[in-house]
Amino acid sequence: MAEKFDIVVIGSGPAGYVAAIKAAQLGMSVACVEQWVDDKDGAVLGGTCLNVGCIPSKALLDSSQKFAEARDSFALHGIGIGKPKIDVAAMQERKKKIVGQLTGGIAGLFKHNGVTVIQGRGKVVSGANVEVTDKDGNSRVVEAGDVIIAAGSEPVRIPPAPVDGDSIVDSTGALEFTEVPKRLGVIGAGVIGLELGSVWGRLGAEVVLLEALDDFLPMMDVQIAKETHKIFKKQGLDIRLGARVTGTELKKGKVEVTYDTAEGSHTETFDKLIVSVGRRPRSEELLASDSGVTLDERGFIYVNDFCATEAPHVYAVGDVVRGPMLAHKGSEEGVMVVERIAGKPAQLNYDCIPSVIYTHPEVAAVGKTEQELKADGVDYKAGVFPFAASGRALAANDTEGMVKILADAETDRILGCHIVGPSAADLTQQVVIAMEFGSSAEDLALMVFGHPTLSEAVHEAALAVDGHAIHVANRKRK
């Protein structure tokens, strides 16, 4: 007799496990299907984010940043420690413990909330049911009142640079280096490439990023992207735009990379090569032909504004559907879907989803960029405040970057915020809250911000929108 649950979730990443816990909290019987297994054949919870993505990369980013500060900045504070050394094995062990603590935490939350974990590969079949195939190839059908697909994504592979897991690696392999490569190549200067390149660059690697696009961080506000490029170049990252990789070859333990630019063909040799050209939805072998669920031409599951597929009682959330591949976006979609299944009028404001690049300094944004507003013909005004004028940033010796706020020229409503600088992620979140409540730039300008804090840069940028900044000279307005 088939198992029956009110909700079956496929995938235990941030979108899936949050949906499962929320459903259980609302009194539903829930099963979560996960295909990853550990060395004891148990399900590995947490998905890409907790195991080989967001969390381990941030652990390495923080470790490498502390090393860089000890090497480059402690003397400025009057702290003498001699030449610091990096123990890569200890750094990796710390990362492993953090991942284990968090994935174990999910297992504990599942147990506390009564979520059943089913190890195996889930496939949606007709009638909104799920066929689960275990590691030995044995299959069974789990009946569901509703199905939530949260299968996540995987790294994109490119023919010119086949990943071998040793010399040529993807983002997962780049988190497992046992020593700092002397010369590191990175294909792709997007979010993942910049973060991983930053880790090993801080630890002493010579890093070259090969980006096929002619523009740096084209999804970001142009002014912020230019400032970010300047900062990273100063840090030693060699970012080569318009560089299209055409081939790779292993020679005597090294990786020889050929790439084309407008000037012609070039060759570089690296100790390690990271392929980070984006991610794609993990939708293969996920849907039976009679499931009623539709994929678009890029492999994303087609859903409406509320993450419902074209098949009754089947929903999809997170990286496997349209929109930015961000853990927090997937988590909130999971909550929205569960609440709608429970009869609540939930929805998600896709205009207020922040994005972050966890380099140092961080780069973060929410809302529209200046070029998007120009393209849409929106009359806007902008306020900018540099961290070089922030007392708190000066005290911390962390003054690179700026805060930029965009507002509607007529209504003054905040349309976007873009930051490169210290604590950019947390500062941007302040503006996310303001935007969610429909705040104007004047609303932020009238608030009292603690002094001295980095958040004062947000306050000053809001003041600058109307030329009222206090701690920088305002641009004369017509």
Coordinates of C-alpha atoms in Angstrom, one line a residue:
M1 CA 0.0 0.0 0.0
A2 CA 1.4 3.4 -1.1
E3 CA 2.5 5.9 1.5
K4 CA 0.3 9.0 1.6
F5 CA 1.2 12.6 2.6
D6 CA -0.5 15.9 2.4
I7 CA 2.6 17.4 0.8
V8 CA 5.6 15.8 -0.8
V9 CA 8.6 18.1 -1.4
I10 CA 11.3 17.1 -3.9
G11 CA 14.6 18.5 -2.7
S12 CA 15.9 19.5 0.7
G13 CA 17.8 22.7 -0.2
P14 CA 16.7 26.1 1.2
A15 CA 13.5 26.2 -0.9
G16 CA 12.6 22.6 -0.1
Y17 CA 13.4 22.3 3.6
V18 CA 11.8 25.6 4.4
A19 CA 8.6 24.5 2.6
A20 CA 8.6 21.2 4.4
I21 CA 9.0 22.7 7.8
K22 CA 6.4 25.4 7.1
A23 CA 3.9 22.8 5.9
A24 CA 4.5 20.7 9.0
Q25 CA 4.0 23.8 11.2
L26 CA 0.6 24.3 9.6
G27 CA -0.4 20.8 10.6
M28 CA 0.1 18.9 7.3
S29 CA 1.8 15.5 6.9
V30 CA 5.0 16.1 5.0
A31 CA 7.6 14.0 3.3
C32 CA 10.8 15.4 1.8
V33 CA 12.6 13.4 -0.9
E34 CA 16.4 13.9 -1.2
Q35 CA 18.7 12.1 -3.7
W36 CA 22.0 13.0 -2.1
V37 CA 23.5 10.4 0.2
D38 CA 26.4 10.3 2.6
D39 CA 28.9 7.5 3.2
K40 CA 26.4 5.8 5.4
D41 CA 23.7 5.9 2.7
G42 CA 21.7 8.5 4.6
A43 CA 20.1 11.5 3.0
V44 CA 22.3 14.6 2.9
L45 CA 20.0 17.5 3.7
G46 CA 20.5 21.2 2.8
G47 CA 21.0 21.0 -0.9
T48 CA 23.7 22.9 -2.8
C49 CA 23.5 25.9 -0.6
L50 CA 24.5 24.3 2.7
N51 CA 26.7 21.6 1.4
V52 CA 28.7 23.0 -1.6
G53 CA 27.5 26.5 -2.1
C54 CA 26.5 29.5 0.1
I55 CA 27.7 28.3 3.4
P56 CA 31.0 26.6 2.7
S57 CA 32.0 29.4 0.3
K58 CA 31.3 32.0 3.0
A59 CA 33.3 30.1 5.5
L60 CA 36.3 30.1 3.2
L61 CA 35.7 33.8 2.3
D62 CA 35.7 34.8 5.9
S63 CA 38.8 32.7 6.7
S64 CA 40.7 34.1 3.8
Q65 CA 39.6 37.7 4.6
K66 CA 40.9 37.4 8.2
F67 CA 44.2 36.1 6.8
A68 CA 44.4 39.0 4.3
E69 CA 43.7 41.5 7.1
A70 CA 46.4 39.9 9.3
R71 CA 48.9 40.1 6.5
D72 CA 48.0 43.5 5.1
S73 CA 46.2 45.6 7.7
F74 CA 47.0 44.7 11.2
A75 CA 50.2 46.8 11.2
L76 CA 48.0 49.9 10.5
H77 CA 46.2 49.3 13.8
G78 CA 49.5 49.0 15.6
I79 CA 49.3 45.2 15.8
G80 CA 52.5 43.3 15.0
I81 CA 52.3 39.6 14.4
G82 CA 55.0 38.9 11.9
K83 CA 54.3 37.1 8.7
P84 CA 51.0 35.1 9.0
K85 CA 50.8 31.6 7.6
I86 CA 47.7 29.8 6.3
D87 CA 46.9 26.3 7.2
V88 CA 44.6 25.2 4.4
A89 CA 43.7 21.9 6.0
A90 CA 42.6 23.6 9.2
M91 CA 40.6 26.1 7.2
Q92 CA 38.9 23.3 5.3
E93 CA 38.2 21.4 8.5
R94 CA 36.5 24.5 10.0
K95 CA 34.3 24.8 6.9
K96 CA 33.4 21.1 7.1
K97 CA 32.3 21.5 10.8
I98 CA 30.1 24.5 9.9
V99 CA 28.4 22.6 7.1
G100 CA 27.9 19.6 9.4
Q101 CA 26.4 21.7 12.1
L102 CA 23.9 23.3 9.8
T103 CA 22.9 20.2 7.9
G104 CA 22.5 18.4 11.2
G105 CA 20.3 21.3 12.3
I106 CA 17.9 20.7 9.4
A107 CA 17.7 17.0 10.4
G108 CA 16.9 18.0 13.9
L109 CA 14.2 20.5 12.7
F110 CA 12.7 17.8 10.5
K111 CA 12.5 15.4 13.4
H112 CA 11.0 18.1 15.7
N113 CA 8.3 19.0 13.2
G114 CA 7.5 15.5 12.1
V115 CA 8.8 15.7 8.5
T116 CA 9.5 12.3 7.0
V117 CA 12.8 12.1 5.0
I118 CA 12.8 9.7 2.0
Q119 CA 16.1 9.1 0.4
G120 CA 16.0 8.7 -3.4
R121 CA 15.5 10.4 -6.7
G122 CA 12.0 11.9 -6.9
K123 CA 10.0 12.1 -10.2
V124 CA 6.6 13.7 -10.6
V125 CA 4.1 11.3 -12.2
S126 CA 0.5 11.7 -13.1
G127 CA -2.0 12.5 -10.4
A128 CA 0.4 14.7 -8.5
N129 CA 2.2 11.7 -7.1
V130 CA 6.0 11.1 -6.7
E131 CA 7.9 8.1 -7.9
V132 CA 11.0 7.6 -5.7
T133 CA 13.9 5.6 -6.9
D134 CA 16.6 4.7 -4.3
K135 CA 20.3 4.3 -4.9
D136 CA 19.9 0.6 -5.7
G137 CA 17.3 1.3 -8.5
N138 CA 14.3 0.2 -6.6
S139 CA 11.2 2.4 -7.1
R140 CA 8.0 3.1 -5.3
V141 CA 5.2 5.6 -5.6
V142 CA 4.5 8.1 -2.8
E143 CA 1.0 9.6 -2.9
A144 CA 0.7 13.3 -2.3
G145 CA -2.2 15.8 -1.9
D146 CA 0.2 18.4 -3.3
V147 CA 3.7 18.2 -4.7
I148 CA 6.4 21.0 -4.3
I149 CA 9.3 20.6 -6.6
A150 CA 12.5 22.2 -5.2
A151 CA 15.1 20.2 -7.1
G152 CA 17.6 23.1 -7.3
S153 CA 20.3 23.7 -9.9
E154 CA 23.7 22.5 -11.0
P155 CA 26.8 24.0 -12.6
V156 CA 26.8 24.6 -16.3
R157 CA 29.4 22.6 -18.2
I158 CA 31.1 23.9 -21.3
P159 CA 32.8 21.7 -24.0
P160 CA 36.0 23.8 -24.2
A161 CA 36.7 23.1 -20.5
P162 CA 35.6 19.6 -19.4
V163 CA 35.7 19.2 -15.6
D164 CA 37.9 16.4 -14.4
G165 CA 37.6 17.2 -10.7
D166 CA 41.3 17.6 -10.3
S167 CA 43.0 20.2 -12.5
I168 CA 39.8 21.6 -14.0
V169 CA 37.0 21.9 -11.4
D170 CA 33.5 23.4 -11.0
S171 CA 32.4 25.5 -8.0
T172 CA 32.2 22.4 -5.8
G173 CA 35.8 21.4 -6.5
A174 CA 37.0 24.9 -6.0
L175 CA 35.9 24.6 -2.4
E176 CA 38.1 21.6 -1.8
F177 CA 41.6 22.7 -2.8
T178 CA 44.1 21.2 -0.3
E179 CA 46.7 23.9 -1.1
V180 CA 46.8 27.4 -2.6
P181 CA 47.5 27.2 -6.3
K182 CA 50.3 29.4 -7.5
R183 CA 48.3 30.4 -10.6
L184 CA 44.6 30.1 -10.7
G185 CA 42.4 30.5 -13.8
V186 CA 38.6 31.2 -13.5
I187 CA 36.3 31.0 -16.4
G188 CA 33.5 33.5 -15.6
A189 CA 33.7 36.7 -13.7
G190 CA 30.2 36.5 -12.3
V191 CA 29.1 36.1 -8.7
I192 CA 30.6 32.6 -8.2
G193 CA 33.8 33.3 -10.1
L194 CA 34.5 36.5 -8.1
E195 CA 33.8 34.9 -4.8
L196 CA 36.0 31.8 -5.4
G197 CA 38.7 33.8 -7.1
S198 CA 38.7 36.2 -4.1
V199 CA 39.2 33.3 -1.6
W200 CA 42.3 31.9 -3.3
G201 CA 43.6 35.3 -4.4
R202 CA 43.7 36.5 -0.8
L203 CA 45.6 33.5 0.2
G204 CA 48.3 34.2 -2.3
A205 CA 47.2 32.8 -5.7
E206 CA 47.7 34.8 -8.9
V207 CA 44.1 34.9 -10.2
V208 CA 43.1 35.5 -13.8
L209 CA 39.3 35.7 -14.5
L210 CA 38.3 35.1 -18.2
E211 CA 34.9 36.6 -18.9
A212 CA 33.3 36.2 -22.3
L213 CA 31.0 39.3 -21.9
D214 CA 32.4 42.7 -22.7
D215 CA 30.8 44.3 -19.7
F216 CA 31.7 43.6 -16.0
L217 CA 28.7 42.6 -13.8
P218 CA 26.1 43.7 -16.4
M219 CA 23.2 42.9 -14.0
M220 CA 24.5 45.5 -11.5
D221 CA 24.1 49.3 -11.6
V222 CA 26.8 50.5 -14.1
Q223 CA 28.3 53.0 -11.6
I224 CA 28.6 50.4 -8.9
A225 CA 30.0 47.8 -11.4
K226 CA 32.7 50.2 -12.5
E227 CA 33.7 51.0 -8.9
T228 CA 33.7 47.3 -8.0
H229 CA 35.9 46.5 -11.0
K230 CA 38.4 49.2 -9.9
I231 CA 38.5 47.9 -6.4
F232 CA 39.0 44.3 -7.5
K233 CA 41.7 45.3 -9.9
K234 CA 43.5 47.1 -7.0
Q235 CA 43.2 43.9 -5.0
G236 CA 45.1 42.0 -7.7
L237 CA 42.4 40.2 -9.5
D238 CA 43.2 40.1 -13.2
I239 CA 39.8 40.4 -14.9
R240 CA 39.9 40.0 -18.6
L241 CA 36.6 41.0 -20.4
G242 CA 35.6 39.8 -23.8
A243 CA 37.7 36.7 -23.4
R244 CA 36.0 33.6 -24.9
V245 CA 37.6 30.3 -23.9
T246 CA 38.1 28.0 -26.9
G247 CA 39.9 25.1 -25.4
T248 CA 41.9 23.5 -22.6
E249 CA 44.7 21.0 -22.5
L250 CA 46.5 19.3 -19.6
K251 CA 50.3 19.5 -19.9
K252 CA 52.6 18.2 -17.2
G253 CA 50.1 18.7 -14.4
K254 CA 49.2 22.2 -15.6
V255 CA 46.1 23.5 -17.5
E256 CA 46.8 25.3 -20.8
V257 CA 43.8 27.5 -21.7
T258 CA 43.3 29.1 -25.1
Y259 CA 40.9 32.0 -25.5
D260 CA 40.0 34.6 -28.0
T261 CA 39.6 38.4 -27.6
A262 CA 39.1 41.2 -30.1
E263 CA 42.9 41.3 -30.4
G264 CA 43.2 37.7 -31.4
S265 CA 44.0 34.3 -29.8
H266 CA 45.8 33.9 -26.5
T267 CA 47.2 31.1 -24.3
E268 CA 47.6 31.0 -20.5
T269 CA 48.8 28.2 -18.2
F270 CA 47.4 27.6 -14.8
D271 CA 47.9 25.2 -11.9
K272 CA 44.1 25.0 -11.4
L273 CA 41.2 26.1 -13.5
I274 CA 37.7 26.8 -12.1
V275 CA 34.7 26.7 -14.5
S276 CA 32.0 29.0 -13.1
V277 CA 29.9 30.1 -16.1
G278 CA 26.5 29.9 -14.3
R279 CA 24.0 27.3 -13.2
R280 CA 21.1 25.5 -14.8
P281 CA 17.9 24.0 -13.3
R282 CA 18.2 20.4 -12.3
S283 CA 15.1 19.3 -14.2
E284 CA 16.3 16.3 -16.1
E285 CA 14.6 13.0 -15.1
L286 CA 12.4 15.0 -12.8
L287 CA 9.1 14.8 -14.7
A288 CA 7.3 11.8 -16.1
S289 CA 5.9 12.3 -19.6
D290 CA 2.3 12.2 -18.1
S291 CA 3.1 14.6 -15.2
G292 CA 1.4 17.6 -16.9
V293 CA 4.3 19.8 -15.9
T294 CA 5.9 22.0 -18.7
L295 CA 9.5 23.0 -19.1
D296 CA 10.6 26.1 -21.0
E297 CA 13.4 26.1 -23.7
R298 CA 16.1 26.6 -21.0
G299 CA 14.9 23.7 -18.8
F300 CA 13.1 25.8 -16.2
I301 CA 9.7 24.6 -14.9
Y302 CA 6.9 26.9 -16.1
V303 CA 5.0 28.4 -13.2
N304 CA 2.7 31.3 -12.7
D305 CA 3.2 34.2 -10.3
F306 CA 2.3 31.9 -7.4
C307 CA 4.7 29.1 -8.4
A308 CA 1.9 26.8 -9.6
T309 CA 2.7 24.6 -12.6
E310 CA 0.2 23.7 -15.3
A311 CA -0.5 20.4 -13.5
P312 CA -3.1 20.6 -10.7
H313 CA -1.6 20.4 -7.2
V314 CA 2.0 20.5 -8.5
Y315 CA 4.1 23.6 -7.6
A316 CA 7.8 24.4 -8.2
V317 CA 10.1 26.8 -6.4
G318 CA 13.7 28.0 -6.2
D319 CA 16.4 27.6 -8.8
V320 CA 14.2 25.3 -10.9
V321 CA 11.9 28.1 -11.8
R322 CA 12.2 31.6 -13.3
G323 CA 13.8 34.5 -11.5
P324 CA 17.2 34.9 -9.7
M325 CA 18.9 31.7 -8.4
L326 CA 19.0 32.9 -4.8
A327 CA 18.5 30.8 -1.7
H328 CA 16.4 33.4 0.0
K329 CA 14.1 33.8 -3.0
G330 CA 13.5 30.0 -3.1
S331 CA 12.8 29.8 0.7
E332 CA 10.2 32.6 0.5
E333 CA 8.6 30.9 -2.5
G334 CA 8.4 27.7 -0.5
V335 CA 6.6 29.5 2.3
M336 CA 4.2 31.3 -0.1
V337 CA 3.2 28.0 -1.8
V338 CA 2.6 26.2 1.4
E339 CA 0.5 29.1 2.8
R340 CA -1.6 29.2 -0.5
I341 CA -2.1 25.4 -0.2
A342 CA -3.4 26.1 3.3
G343 CA -5.8 28.6 1.9
K344 CA -4.0 31.8 2.9
P345 CA -3.7 34.7 0.4
A346 CA 0.1 34.7 0.3
Q347 CA 2.2 36.3 -2.4
L348 CA 5.8 37.3 -2.9
N349 CA 7.1 40.7 -3.8
Y350 CA 9.6 40.0 -6.5
D351 CA 10.6 43.7 -6.7
C352 CA 12.2 43.5 -3.3
I353 CA 14.6 40.6 -3.5
P354 CA 18.1 41.6 -2.6
S355 CA 21.2 40.1 -4.3
V356 CA 24.7 39.9 -2.8
I357 CA 28.2 39.2 -3.9
Y358 CA 30.2 38.1 -0.8
T359 CA 33.6 39.4 -1.8
H360 CA 35.3 42.1 0.3
P361 CA 34.0 44.6 0.0
E362 CA 30.6 43.1 -0.5
V363 CA 28.4 44.1 -3.4
A364 CA 24.7 44.2 -2.9
A365 CA 21.6 45.5 -4.6
V366 CA 17.8 45.6 -4.5
G367 CA 15.3 47.1 -7.0
K368 CA 16.0 48.8 -10.3
T369 CA 19.4 49.9 -11.7
E370 CA 20.0 53.3 -13.2
Q371 CA 20.3 51.9 -16.7
E372 CA 17.0 50.0 -16.2
L373 CA 15.2 53.2 -15.2
K374 CA 16.6 55.0 -18.2
A375 CA 15.5 52.1 -20.5
D376 CA 12.0 52.2 -19.1
G377 CA 11.8 56.0 -19.5
V378 CA 11.3 56.5 -15.7
D379 CA 12.2 60.0 -14.4
Y380 CA 14.4 59.4 -11.5
K381 CA 16.9 61.0 -9.1
A382 CA 20.0 59.5 -7.5
G383 CA 21.9 60.0 -4.3
V384 CA 25.4 58.7 -3.7
F385 CA 27.6 58.7 -0.6
P386 CA 31.1 57.3 -0.5
F387 CA 32.4 55.2 2.5
A388 CA 35.5 57.4 2.4
A389 CA 33.4 60.0 4.1
S390 CA 32.1 57.7 6.8
G391 CA 33.7 58.0 10.2
R392 CA 32.9 54.4 11.1
A393 CA 34.5 53.1 7.9
L394 CA 37.6 55.2 8.5
A395 CA 37.9 53.9 12.0
A396 CA 37.7 50.3 10.6
N397 CA 40.1 51.0 7.8
D398 CA 37.4 49.9 5.3
T399 CA 36.6 52.9 3.2
E400 CA 36.3 51.6 -0.4
G401 CA 33.0 51.8 -2.2
M402 CA 29.7 53.8 -2.0
V403 CA 26.0 53.7 -1.4
K404 CA 23.6 54.7 -4.2
I405 CA 19.9 55.2 -3.8
L406 CA 17.5 55.8 -6.7
A407 CA 14.1 57.4 -6.2
D408 CA 11.2 58.4 -8.5
A409 CA 11.6 62.1 -9.4
E410 CA 7.9 62.8 -8.9
T411 CA 6.8 60.7 -6.0
D412 CA 10.2 60.2 -4.3
R413 CA 9.5 56.5 -3.8
I414 CA 12.7 54.5 -3.5
L415 CA 13.2 52.4 -6.7
G416 CA 16.5 50.8 -6.0
C417 CA 19.6 50.7 -3.8
H418 CA 23.1 49.6 -4.9
I419 CA 26.1 49.3 -2.6
V420 CA 29.7 48.2 -2.9
G421 CA 31.5 48.5 0.5
P422 CA 31.7 47.2 4.0
S423 CA 28.6 45.3 5.2
A424 CA 26.9 46.0 1.9
A425 CA 24.5 43.1 2.3
D426 CA 23.2 44.2 5.7
L427 CA 23.0 47.9 4.7
T428 CA 21.0 47.0 1.6
Q429 CA 18.6 45.0 3.7
Q430 CA 17.7 48.2 5.5
V431 CA 16.5 49.6 2.2
V432 CA 14.7 46.4 1.3
I433 CA 12.6 47.0 4.5
A434 CA 12.0 50.6 3.5
M435 CA 11.0 49.6 -0.1
E436 CA 8.6 46.9 1.2
F437 CA 6.7 49.6 3.0
G438 CA 6.7 51.9 0.0
S439 CA 9.0 54.4 1.7
S440 CA 10.3 57.5 0.0
A441 CA 13.9 58.7 0.1
E442 CA 12.7 61.5 2.4
D443 CA 11.5 58.8 4.8
L444 CA 15.0 57.5 5.2
A445 CA 16.4 61.0 5.3
L446 CA 14.2 61.9 8.2
M447 CA 15.1 58.9 10.3
V448 CA 17.7 59.0 13.1
F449 CA 20.7 56.7 12.4
G450 CA 23.2 55.8 15.1
H451 CA 26.6 57.5 15.1
P452 CA 29.1 56.4 14.2
T453 CA 27.8 53.5 12.2
L454 CA 28.2 52.3 8.6
S455 CA 24.4 52.7 8.2
E456 CA 24.9 56.4 8.2
A457 CA 26.0 56.0 4.6
V458 CA 22.5 54.9 3.8
H459 CA 21.1 57.9 5.5
E460 CA 23.5 60.3 3.7
A461 CA 22.7 58.7 0.3
A462 CA 19.0 59.2 1.0
L463 CA 19.7 62.8 1.9
A464 CA 21.8 63.2 -1.3
V465 CA 18.9 62.2 -3.5
D466 CA 17.6 65.7 -3.0
G467 CA 21.0 67.3 -2.6
H468 CA 20.8 67.5 1.2
A469 CA 23.8 65.3 2.2
I470 CA 25.7 66.7 5.2
H471 CA 29.1 65.0 5.1
V472 CA 29.9 65.4 1.4
A473 CA 29.6 68.2 -1.0
N474 CA 26.2 68.0 -2.9
R475 CA 26.1 68.2 -6.6
K476 CA 24.6 71.4 -7.8
R477 CA 21.2 70.8 -9.3
K478 CA 19.6 72.6 -12.2

